[in-house]
Amino acid sequence: MKACIFDGRSVRLDPSHAEPAAAPGEVRVRVLLAGVCRTDLEIVKGYMGFTGVLGHEFVGVALEGRHAGRRVVGEINCVCGKCDLCAAGLPTHCRRRTVLGILGRDGAFAEQLILPEANLHAVPDSVPDRQAVFAELLAAAIQVGRQVEMRPGSKVIVLGDGRLGQLVAQVLAASGLVPRVVGKAKAKLAILEAMGIDAVHADAVRPAKDADVVVECTGTAAGLGMALAFVRPRGTVVLKSTVADTAGLNLAPIVIDEISVVGSRCGPMADAVAMLARGQIQTEPLVSAEYPLDRAPEAIEAAARPDSIKVLIRP
Amino acid sequence: MKACIFDGRSVRLDPSHAEPAAAPGEVRVRVLLAGVCRTDLEIVKGYMGFTGVLGHEFVGVALEGRHAGRRVVGEINCVCGKCDLCAAGLPTHCRRRTVLGILGRDGAFAEQLILPEANLHAVPDSVPDRQAVFAELLAAAIQVGRQVEMRPGSKVIVLGDGRLGQLVAQVLAASGLVPRVVGKAKAKLAILEAMGIDAVHADAVRPAKDADVVVECTGTAAGLGMALAFVRPRGTVVLKSTVADTAGLNLAPIVIDEISVVGSRCGPMADAVAMLARGQIQTEPLVSAEYPLDRAPEAIEAAARPDSIKVLIRP
């Protein structure tokens, strides 16, 4: 089958990649549409030391098992169910986990992928592929509200107007909060404004240490420093960007202002599918381009450009 | 009066410093004993841009007001009572605060100091000076348990065997928890062991990402990285070290393991005095040396040496 792989040095299309075989409990999924995520961009720079088929955002058709023939999205963490963290109800942190397209498991930029049957969620017919493919990212956005208490009237700032910041802002707004997005791309801010979400350019706002919660979705190391300038003493920063390079970052405000920095990764995918089915999330304005799988390496390059939001790949 | 001052470049004794005058609501305190804190060591390196009389840990005798003639310790944050943070019940974060010996207010390494009367706490006669002088640091140690929920059976690691780590471990043990201290100085670990507290050398323990809570008291930038190696996914790191230089620090585990990093600074001083009065905290093993005020600059140098724990200054 065709697959887009990273060999540790470069990204390329493998036109005759071996078709994956499902282990017991696993099923094959024919990929209908996949999305390029920031994590993919980090992986092709060497992050995680991953090699293999890239990609973890997808919608597909289950080829076997109880969902056979139906459209599905899937949880990307494949877990042992036995370690201390699985036993403690934290399966996404399973010590022996593999992660689709990220850790020890081939991913979604291919004609087929393999996941445990338990990881799959059926997609209602009312949700088109170009919405369903956002389920994994939307789940990560929903997770913010699960980890941090926010109340009507809470002053919430979302830093970053990219794919994740856009969805976090939509989720918060859907829950009755009034978030303000601080970004750097006029076109992306305009998308938010068109939805009635307060969106301002970073150059036009002065951080005043007065936000109850700052959700950091910049994807950059500098984002945490910026968040610490916006959050009030004893406030909370939800950190979404995996920051490996902290050079120049001053973390003293965490202690001086007694800030809580809460790391946040994956989220509840069933809830993401439900929000999409209820029509609560607009995804179409976020699609920058769609590439055929043959041109997947080009799609990944396009996703890295500052003006792109979500780039899709169709096998 | 005599006072030990930092002029922005060097520390020196000023034998004829002007006696401070109390503003309305403030009282003069004759200092009986003061303690050198890590923050003092940072200040003399230029941290906070502070100049003036150093020192914020003290026990003294109130010279006027309702505590006149009695021994007192004092909250170091002097607040406006009117700003949004004071109004929100966060006076220690007052936007217009001055801080004794740290921010816009002369400190305790002097014959006299000035504090708002409301900041003072009377010290029971049963608590000797050499215990009472620990009240401010002990309050900071007590604060850990106020910010993070810990339960019997929680696996709690204290990183750092210095003055703060020692007190945090004692406070946690007094509350019925069984903390493990990971340190680097055999003599300091021995003090903890003599109190029945589990204390191990950092070289003898392999971080296994399995602690529910890690209290970071190393006073170094590397401490946060070390804490992230010890804490379990979805666990909590209480950050006590004001880290300004983060070069080489990898914060990716915060997001990947969904860690909460909670900054923690000052604490409830009345509770600290009460713990001392109840005899729950041993401070004598922590006193490395006592210097007369005349030799305060030398005391500050001594406090910076790796083998010292708490160095005291007696006017």
XYZ file of C-alpha atoms in Angstrom:
630
model
C 0.000 0.000 0.000
C 0.970 3.643 -0.262
C 2.287 5.249 2.941
C 4.120 8.424 3.913
C 7.060 7.480 6.108
C 9.784 9.192 8.092
C 13.020 7.204 8.142
C 14.728 9.305 10.796
C 16.171 11.690 8.232
C 13.596 12.509 5.612
C 9.925 12.202 4.752
C 8.982 10.257 1.641
C 6.158 8.388 0.006
C 6.649 4.618 0.024
C 4.474 3.377 -2.895
C 4.718 -0.267 -1.824
C 4.714 -0.276 1.961
C 3.815 -3.674 3.470
C 0.132 -3.861 4.425
C -0.147 -3.932 8.223
C -1.455 -7.053 9.967
C -3.822 -6.799 12.932
C -2.875 -8.532 16.201
C -5.622 -10.089 18.362
C -7.990 -7.343 19.521
C -6.864 -5.040 16.728
C -8.616 -4.146 13.508
C -7.588 -2.728 10.165
C -8.974 0.662 9.201
C -9.046 2.032 5.657
C -8.079 5.685 5.969
C -10.482 8.129 4.311
C -8.874 11.395 5.405
C -5.968 12.329 7.674
C -4.772 15.583 9.229
C -1.281 16.984 9.724
C -0.646 17.995 13.321
C 2.120 20.036 14.959
C 3.394 16.816 16.511
C 4.013 15.466 13.007
C 6.077 18.553 12.242
C 8.111 17.983 15.416
C 8.562 14.291 14.625
C 10.093 15.020 11.241
C 12.604 17.202 13.112
C 13.566 14.154 15.199
C 11.262 14.631 18.205
C 10.334 11.329 19.926
C 12.901 9.459 17.796
C 9.978 8.047 15.797
C 10.424 6.284 12.473
C 7.685 4.708 10.399
C 4.355 5.782 8.911
C 3.494 9.302 10.090
C 0.151 10.714 11.177
C -2.361 10.215 13.977
C -5.389 12.335 13.049
C -7.754 10.405 10.819
C -11.214 9.257 9.894
C -11.541 5.890 8.205
C -13.686 2.816 7.637
C -13.233 -0.187 9.936
C -12.505 -3.231 7.802
C -13.315 -5.808 10.494
C -14.704 -6.206 14.013
C -17.909 -4.766 15.442
C -17.573 -1.499 13.517
C -16.891 -3.292 10.205
C -17.988 -1.148 7.268
C -18.662 1.918 9.412
C -16.777 5.171 9.588
C -14.612 5.532 12.697
C -12.146 7.804 14.413
C -9.695 6.432 16.952
C -7.932 7.054 20.236
C -4.250 7.157 19.410
C -2.881 5.657 22.671
C -2.754 1.872 22.570
C -2.466 0.588 26.108
C -1.593 -2.565 28.066
C -4.490 -2.370 30.549
C -2.283 -3.922 33.223
C 0.389 -1.449 34.403
C 0.012 0.737 37.487
C -1.170 3.724 35.438
C -3.775 1.731 33.493
C -4.937 0.312 36.835
C -5.099 3.852 38.242
C -7.501 4.923 35.487
C -4.867 6.758 33.461
C -4.709 4.559 30.353
C -3.500 7.383 28.104
C -0.355 7.364 30.268
C 0.118 3.562 30.078
C 3.786 2.813 30.710
C 3.848 0.330 27.831
C 1.741 2.322 25.409
C 2.294 2.665 21.721
C 0.918 5.771 20.036
C -0.396 5.889 16.473
C 2.230 7.518 14.264
C 4.150 8.837 17.284
C 5.547 5.982 19.361
C 6.184 2.423 18.223
C 3.178 2.165 15.903
C 2.673 3.050 12.247
C 0.329 5.949 11.655
C -2.449 7.319 9.495
C -0.752 8.802 6.428
C -1.349 5.540 4.585
C -4.105 3.619 2.861
C -4.597 1.481 5.979
C -3.779 1.610 9.668
C -4.162 -0.749 12.626
C -5.686 0.112 16.011
C -7.141 -1.885 18.896
C -10.879 -2.277 18.309
C -11.483 -0.705 21.739
C -9.887 2.515 20.507
C -12.432 3.139 17.762
C -15.430 5.444 17.942
C -18.180 5.254 15.313
C -18.862 8.512 13.475
C -22.527 9.477 12.920
C -23.521 9.855 9.262
C -24.290 13.533 9.860
C -20.615 14.302 10.452
C -18.689 14.625 7.170
C -15.106 13.385 6.834
C -13.708 16.895 6.840
C -15.236 17.407 10.307
C -14.583 13.950 11.720
C -10.865 14.222 10.956
C -10.713 16.962 13.613
C -11.934 14.632 16.385
C -8.499 13.922 17.896
C -7.492 17.577 17.999
C -10.933 18.614 19.234
C -10.669 16.072 22.058
C -7.381 17.702 23.108
C -9.179 21.058 23.118
C -12.053 19.683 25.209
C -9.529 18.317 27.715
C -8.669 21.872 28.864
C -12.037 22.241 30.558
C -11.668 18.831 32.195
C -8.385 19.717 33.861
C -9.088 23.269 35.005
C -12.163 24.667 36.654
C -13.535 27.697 34.816
C -16.687 29.539 35.804
C -18.985 32.011 34.090
C -17.128 35.287 34.400
C -13.673 33.690 34.491
C -11.195 35.706 32.445
C -9.743 33.181 30.017
C -7.078 33.923 27.432
C -6.129 31.536 24.652
C -2.615 32.168 23.378
C -2.237 31.104 19.768
C -4.548 31.366 16.784
C -3.455 28.109 15.118
C -5.431 24.894 14.743
C -5.468 24.048 18.465
C -6.060 27.591 19.711
C -8.968 27.911 17.285
C -10.630 24.760 18.600
C -9.932 25.550 22.262
C -11.588 28.945 21.796
C -14.612 27.380 20.092
C -14.989 24.767 22.843
C -14.729 27.366 25.604
C -17.234 29.620 23.849
C -19.608 26.668 23.385
C -19.432 26.047 27.147
C -20.624 29.576 27.891
C -17.260 31.192 28.629
C -16.031 34.325 26.863
C -12.423 33.579 25.894
C -10.086 36.096 24.317
C -7.674 34.730 21.724
C -4.301 36.446 21.397
C -2.617 35.595 18.111
C -0.280 36.830 15.433
C -1.973 36.041 12.114
C -4.627 38.489 10.935
C -6.361 35.945 8.729
C -6.613 33.446 11.584
C -7.886 36.045 14.024
C -10.484 37.045 11.435
C -11.841 33.477 11.416
C -12.437 33.716 15.146
C -14.001 37.149 14.899
C -16.388 35.857 12.240
C -17.592 33.351 14.854
C -18.127 36.109 17.405
C -15.020 35.187 19.423
C -12.906 38.022 20.846
C -9.578 37.843 18.987
C -6.739 40.352 19.183
C -3.275 40.682 17.737
C -0.466 40.109 20.246
C 1.007 43.503 19.336
C -2.233 45.228 20.347
C -2.530 43.836 23.848
C -0.389 44.465 26.916
C -0.075 41.531 29.321
C -1.398 42.646 32.729
C -1.192 39.529 34.897
C -4.955 39.534 35.262
C -6.270 36.425 33.521
C -7.672 33.634 35.686
C -6.707 31.021 33.125
C -4.358 31.171 30.138
C -4.459 28.307 27.657
C -1.102 28.184 25.915
C -1.508 26.903 22.357
C 1.325 28.728 20.602
C 3.353 25.636 19.857
C 6.498 27.543 20.778
C 8.839 27.572 23.767
C 8.211 31.293 24.187
C 4.507 30.608 24.728
C 4.958 29.646 28.376
C 6.830 32.863 29.125
C 4.068 34.823 27.418
C 1.408 32.948 29.379
C 3.144 33.826 32.652
C 2.879 37.496 31.698
C -0.886 37.237 31.142
C -1.963 35.056 34.076
C -2.845 36.544 37.457
C -1.149 35.485 40.679
C -2.506 32.071 41.793
C -3.958 31.671 38.317
C -3.588 28.692 35.995
C -1.691 28.201 32.753
C -2.782 25.221 30.698
C 0.286 24.220 28.730
C -0.431 22.527 25.420
C 2.895 23.020 23.614
C 5.535 20.362 24.197
C 8.475 22.617 24.859
C 11.849 20.913 24.584
C 13.979 24.025 24.215
C 13.616 26.433 27.108
C 16.603 28.667 26.467
C 15.863 32.192 27.641
C 12.685 31.243 29.462
C 12.296 32.819 32.922
C 10.206 30.573 35.138
C 10.641 32.666 38.307
C 7.070 34.053 37.974
C 5.695 30.528 38.523
C 6.960 30.669 42.114
C 6.679 34.407 42.773
C 3.089 34.555 41.485
C 2.293 31.006 42.689
C 1.003 29.956 39.284
C -0.240 26.469 38.473
C 1.073 25.208 35.145
C -1.013 22.253 34.016
C 0.240 20.108 31.160
C -2.485 18.878 28.850
C -2.310 16.387 26.004
C -5.031 14.048 24.694
C -8.711 14.288 25.518
C -12.056 12.507 25.419
C -12.680 11.499 21.818
C -16.280 10.361 22.311
C -17.115 13.858 23.529
C -15.383 15.334 20.493
C -17.491 13.224 18.133
C -20.603 14.247 20.070
C -19.763 17.958 19.790
C -19.235 17.586 16.054
C -22.532 15.691 15.708
C -24.332 18.481 17.563
C -22.895 21.011 15.102
C -21.174 22.950 17.886
C -17.813 23.220 16.151
C -16.961 24.870 12.846
C -14.107 23.092 11.133
C -14.415 24.163 7.512
C -12.791 27.595 8.030
C -9.798 25.764 9.513
C -9.036 23.635 6.456
C -6.197 25.278 4.568
C -5.641 22.611 1.933
C -6.261 18.993 1.047
C -3.556 16.887 -0.646
C -3.706 13.399 -2.099
C -1.595 10.828 -0.218
C 0.828 10.773 -3.166
C 1.772 14.323 -2.227
C 1.869 13.792 1.568
C 5.474 15.036 1.984
C 4.379 18.248 0.299
C 1.348 18.446 2.604
C 3.613 18.257 5.652
C 5.734 21.087 4.282
C 2.597 23.126 3.652
C 1.383 22.522 7.216
C 4.600 24.049 8.555
C 3.968 27.358 6.780
C 2.837 30.163 9.107
C -0.344 30.888 7.155
C -1.686 27.355 7.177
C -4.121 26.087 9.775
C -5.119 22.494 9.082
C -3.746 20.579 6.120
C -5.495 17.346 5.187
C -4.246 14.271 3.343
C -6.625 12.016 1.384
C -5.433 8.471 0.533
C 22.087 52.072 63.794
C 24.092 49.193 62.410
C 22.697 47.576 59.252
C 23.921 45.177 56.587
C 23.188 46.669 53.213
C 23.460 45.710 49.554
C 24.167 48.685 47.326
C 23.630 46.879 44.047
C 27.235 45.786 43.806
C 28.479 44.621 47.180
C 27.344 43.721 50.671
C 28.709 45.762 53.556
C 28.022 46.766 57.119
C 26.835 50.349 57.501
C 27.723 51.268 61.109
C 25.629 54.437 61.069
C 22.562 53.661 58.965
C 19.679 56.084 59.547
C 17.150 54.707 62.014
C 13.925 53.883 60.184
C 10.765 55.862 60.897
C 7.380 54.145 61.101
C 4.543 55.395 58.891
C 0.960 55.348 60.214
C -0.057 51.756 60.919
C 3.562 50.656 61.079
C 5.692 49.850 64.096
C 9.390 49.648 64.842
C 10.775 46.253 65.794
C 14.114 45.713 67.543
C 15.666 42.701 65.843
C 16.799 39.921 68.198
C 17.857 37.356 65.627
C 17.707 37.116 61.843
C 18.232 34.285 59.351
C 19.940 34.212 55.972
C 17.704 32.776 53.244
C 18.415 31.632 49.719
C 16.555 34.689 48.471
C 19.176 36.882 50.194
C 21.882 34.998 48.322
C 20.036 35.639 45.053
C 19.503 39.312 45.878
C 23.228 39.888 46.365
C 23.690 38.438 42.867
C 21.333 41.133 41.570
C 18.011 39.230 41.601
C 14.970 41.535 42.111
C 17.175 44.620 41.604
C 16.912 45.240 45.347
C 19.152 47.684 47.191
C 18.983 48.514 50.903
C 19.034 46.610 54.176
C 18.999 42.872 53.491
C 17.108 40.128 55.310
C 13.512 39.067 55.863
C 13.648 36.215 58.380
C 13.640 37.551 61.936
C 12.368 37.487 65.472
C 12.338 40.778 67.373
C 10.672 42.881 70.017
C 7.918 45.290 69.011
C 8.843 48.774 70.223
C 5.356 50.252 69.921
C 1.743 49.390 69.146
C -0.363 46.613 70.637
C 2.538 44.151 70.775
C 4.867 46.705 72.421
C 7.507 44.948 74.505
C 6.602 41.494 73.225
C 8.554 39.214 70.927
C 7.162 39.039 67.429
C 7.755 37.528 64.027
C 6.328 39.157 60.927
C 4.715 38.569 57.554
C 7.118 40.009 55.004
C 4.568 41.210 52.416
C 3.303 44.728 53.132
C 0.101 45.264 51.209
C -2.247 48.022 50.065
C -5.503 46.272 50.975
C -7.233 47.931 48.034
C -6.030 46.462 44.745
C -7.890 43.691 42.886
C -5.664 40.987 44.367
C -6.026 42.224 47.944
C -9.778 42.384 47.322
C -9.683 38.840 45.959
C -8.170 37.549 49.186
C -4.644 37.279 47.822
C -2.865 39.961 49.856
C 0.547 38.311 49.542
C 0.222 39.044 45.821
C -0.807 42.701 46.314
C 0.097 44.619 43.159
C 1.522 47.489 45.198
C 3.243 45.388 47.845
C 6.600 46.034 49.363
C 8.472 43.067 50.782
C 10.778 43.196 53.788
C 14.370 43.131 52.558
C 13.308 42.039 49.072
C 11.218 44.724 47.374
C 11.133 48.430 48.220
C 11.516 48.023 51.987
C 14.557 47.790 54.238
C 15.034 44.398 55.867
C 16.011 42.572 59.025
C 19.820 42.493 59.056
C 19.813 45.604 61.231
C 19.206 46.683 64.776
C 15.689 47.797 63.890
C 13.136 47.224 61.168
C 9.700 48.601 60.314
C 6.603 46.557 59.499
C 2.859 47.248 59.475
C 1.468 46.323 62.886
C -0.996 43.991 61.169
C 1.939 41.909 59.893
C 3.209 40.976 63.346
C 2.535 37.741 65.203
C 3.333 37.443 68.903
C 5.697 34.615 69.798
C 4.829 32.512 72.897
C 7.451 32.550 75.634
C 7.981 28.812 75.186
C 9.479 29.340 71.716
C 13.129 30.445 71.917
C 14.588 32.949 69.472
C 16.518 30.283 67.615
C 13.219 28.544 66.838
C 11.105 31.620 66.229
C 13.517 32.899 63.602
C 12.464 29.930 61.440
C 8.798 31.028 61.358
C 8.898 32.619 57.912
C 10.643 29.662 56.289
C 8.433 27.200 58.162
C 5.342 29.038 56.910
C 6.608 28.544 53.349
C 7.016 24.845 54.106
C 3.500 24.598 55.549
C 2.127 26.251 52.409
C 2.912 23.116 50.356
C 0.143 21.175 52.086
C -2.280 24.057 51.552
C -1.774 24.134 47.808
C -1.704 20.427 47.022
C -3.941 17.690 48.286
C -1.964 14.817 49.774
C -3.539 11.774 51.393
C -2.285 9.059 53.700
C -0.456 6.690 51.380
C 0.456 9.403 48.876
C 3.983 8.907 47.584
C 5.674 12.228 48.257
C 9.267 13.068 47.382
C 11.066 16.167 48.637
C 13.952 17.159 46.386
C 16.660 19.003 48.298
C 18.074 18.527 51.777
C 18.718 22.218 52.474
C 16.912 24.479 54.918
C 13.581 24.461 53.073
C 13.638 20.765 52.140
C 14.372 19.908 55.771
C 11.368 21.874 57.016
C 9.029 20.666 54.273
C 9.899 17.081 55.179
C 9.303 17.727 58.882
C 5.942 19.389 58.192
C 4.800 16.565 55.918
C 5.904 13.951 58.461
C 4.087 15.845 61.235
C 0.907 15.699 59.139
C 1.084 11.914 58.966
C 2.619 11.544 55.520
C 5.771 9.526 54.847
C 7.925 11.738 52.636
C 11.209 10.646 51.096
C 13.906 13.302 50.861
C 16.354 13.053 47.971
C 19.475 15.120 48.606
C 23.161 15.408 47.934
C 24.792 16.200 51.304
C 25.406 13.228 53.587
C 25.444 15.347 56.737
C 22.109 16.941 55.868
C 20.526 13.599 55.011
C 21.779 12.269 58.359
C 19.856 15.011 60.191
C 16.651 13.812 58.548
C 17.420 10.162 59.243
C 17.972 10.989 62.907
C 14.393 12.290 62.937
C 13.105 9.080 61.392
C 12.560 10.638 57.972
C 13.429 8.584 54.893
C 16.386 10.349 53.266
C 18.459 9.073 50.353
C 21.344 10.364 48.280
C 20.405 11.394 44.747
C 23.060 9.042 43.361
C 21.392 6.093 45.083
C 17.916 6.528 43.665
C 16.646 6.113 40.107
C 13.749 8.393 39.141
C 10.839 6.176 38.094
C 8.015 8.621 37.366
C 5.998 7.151 40.203
C 5.642 9.866 42.874
C 2.212 11.410 43.362
C 3.760 14.674 44.535
C 7.300 16.020 44.247
C 8.209 19.088 46.297
C 11.120 20.798 44.568
C 13.329 22.542 47.127
C 16.710 22.285 45.425
C 17.109 25.991 44.841
C 18.509 25.227 41.398
C 17.189 25.464 37.863
C 17.936 21.766 37.382
C 15.527 20.918 40.201
C 12.442 21.198 38.017
C 13.906 18.811 35.441
C 14.728 16.359 38.217
C 11.216 16.703 39.657
C 9.696 15.871 36.266
C 11.709 12.635 36.263
C 10.329 11.596 39.661
C 6.653 12.559 39.348
C 4.075 10.201 37.887
C 1.863 11.110 34.952
C -0.932 13.472 36.135
C 1.060 14.017 39.335
C 2.006 17.348 40.896
C 5.307 19.157 41.256
C 5.373 21.874 43.897
C 7.992 24.335 42.706
C 9.729 26.274 45.477
C 12.872 27.423 43.662
C 12.644 30.687 41.761
C 14.296 29.587 38.554
C 15.425 32.418 36.325
C 17.863 30.472 34.166
C 16.254 27.552 32.395
C 18.941 26.771 29.845
C 18.980 23.070 29.079
C 15.693 22.384 30.851
C 13.318 20.104 28.941
C 9.713 20.921 29.842
C 8.140 18.525 27.316
C 7.275 16.026 30.103
C 4.887 18.601 31.630
C 2.636 18.203 28.594
C 3.363 14.570 27.693
C 2.794 13.366 31.273
C 0.143 16.040 31.989
C 1.919 17.211 35.125
C 0.708 20.085 37.290
C 3.548 22.388 38.317
C 2.405 24.531 41.234
C 4.509 27.514 42.246
C 4.653 28.113 45.987
C 6.135 31.008 47.923
C 5.053 32.401 51.316
C 2.802 30.652 53.796
C 0.654 31.066 56.927
C 2.925 32.492 59.612
C 0.432 32.078 62.482
C 0.373 28.347 61.759
C 4.167 28.279 61.744
C 4.321 29.890 65.182
C 1.712 27.414 66.421
C 3.693 24.416 65.128
C 6.814 25.723 66.849
C 4.873 26.291 70.090
C 3.590 22.719 69.930
C 7.168 21.459 69.637
C 6.426 19.769 66.318
C 9.483 21.121 64.478
C 13.154 20.630 65.288
C 15.195 23.659 64.271
C 18.379 23.318 66.339
C 19.960 20.697 64.043
C 19.468 23.148 61.162
C 21.495 25.995 62.679
C 24.933 25.945 61.080
C 26.315 29.097 62.657
C 25.402 32.328 64.387
C 27.227 35.575 63.561
C 27.046 38.977 65.226
C 25.548 41.707 63.001
C 29.021 43.259 62.680
C 30.021 40.201 60.680
C 26.796 39.952 58.608
C 28.576 40.066 55.219
C 30.638 37.091 56.362
C 27.451 35.322 57.493
C 25.961 35.723 54.016
C 29.086 34.213 52.484
C 28.902 31.334 54.952
C 25.243 30.710 54.089
C 26.229 30.233 50.443
C 28.593 27.365 51.237
C 27.238 23.931 50.301
C 27.631 22.496 53.797
C 25.676 25.208 55.593
C 21.983 24.899 56.357
C 20.737 27.938 58.291
C 23.070 30.790 59.223
C 21.799 33.258 61.813
C 22.723 36.896 62.447
C 22.370 38.447 65.917
C 22.301 42.261 66.179
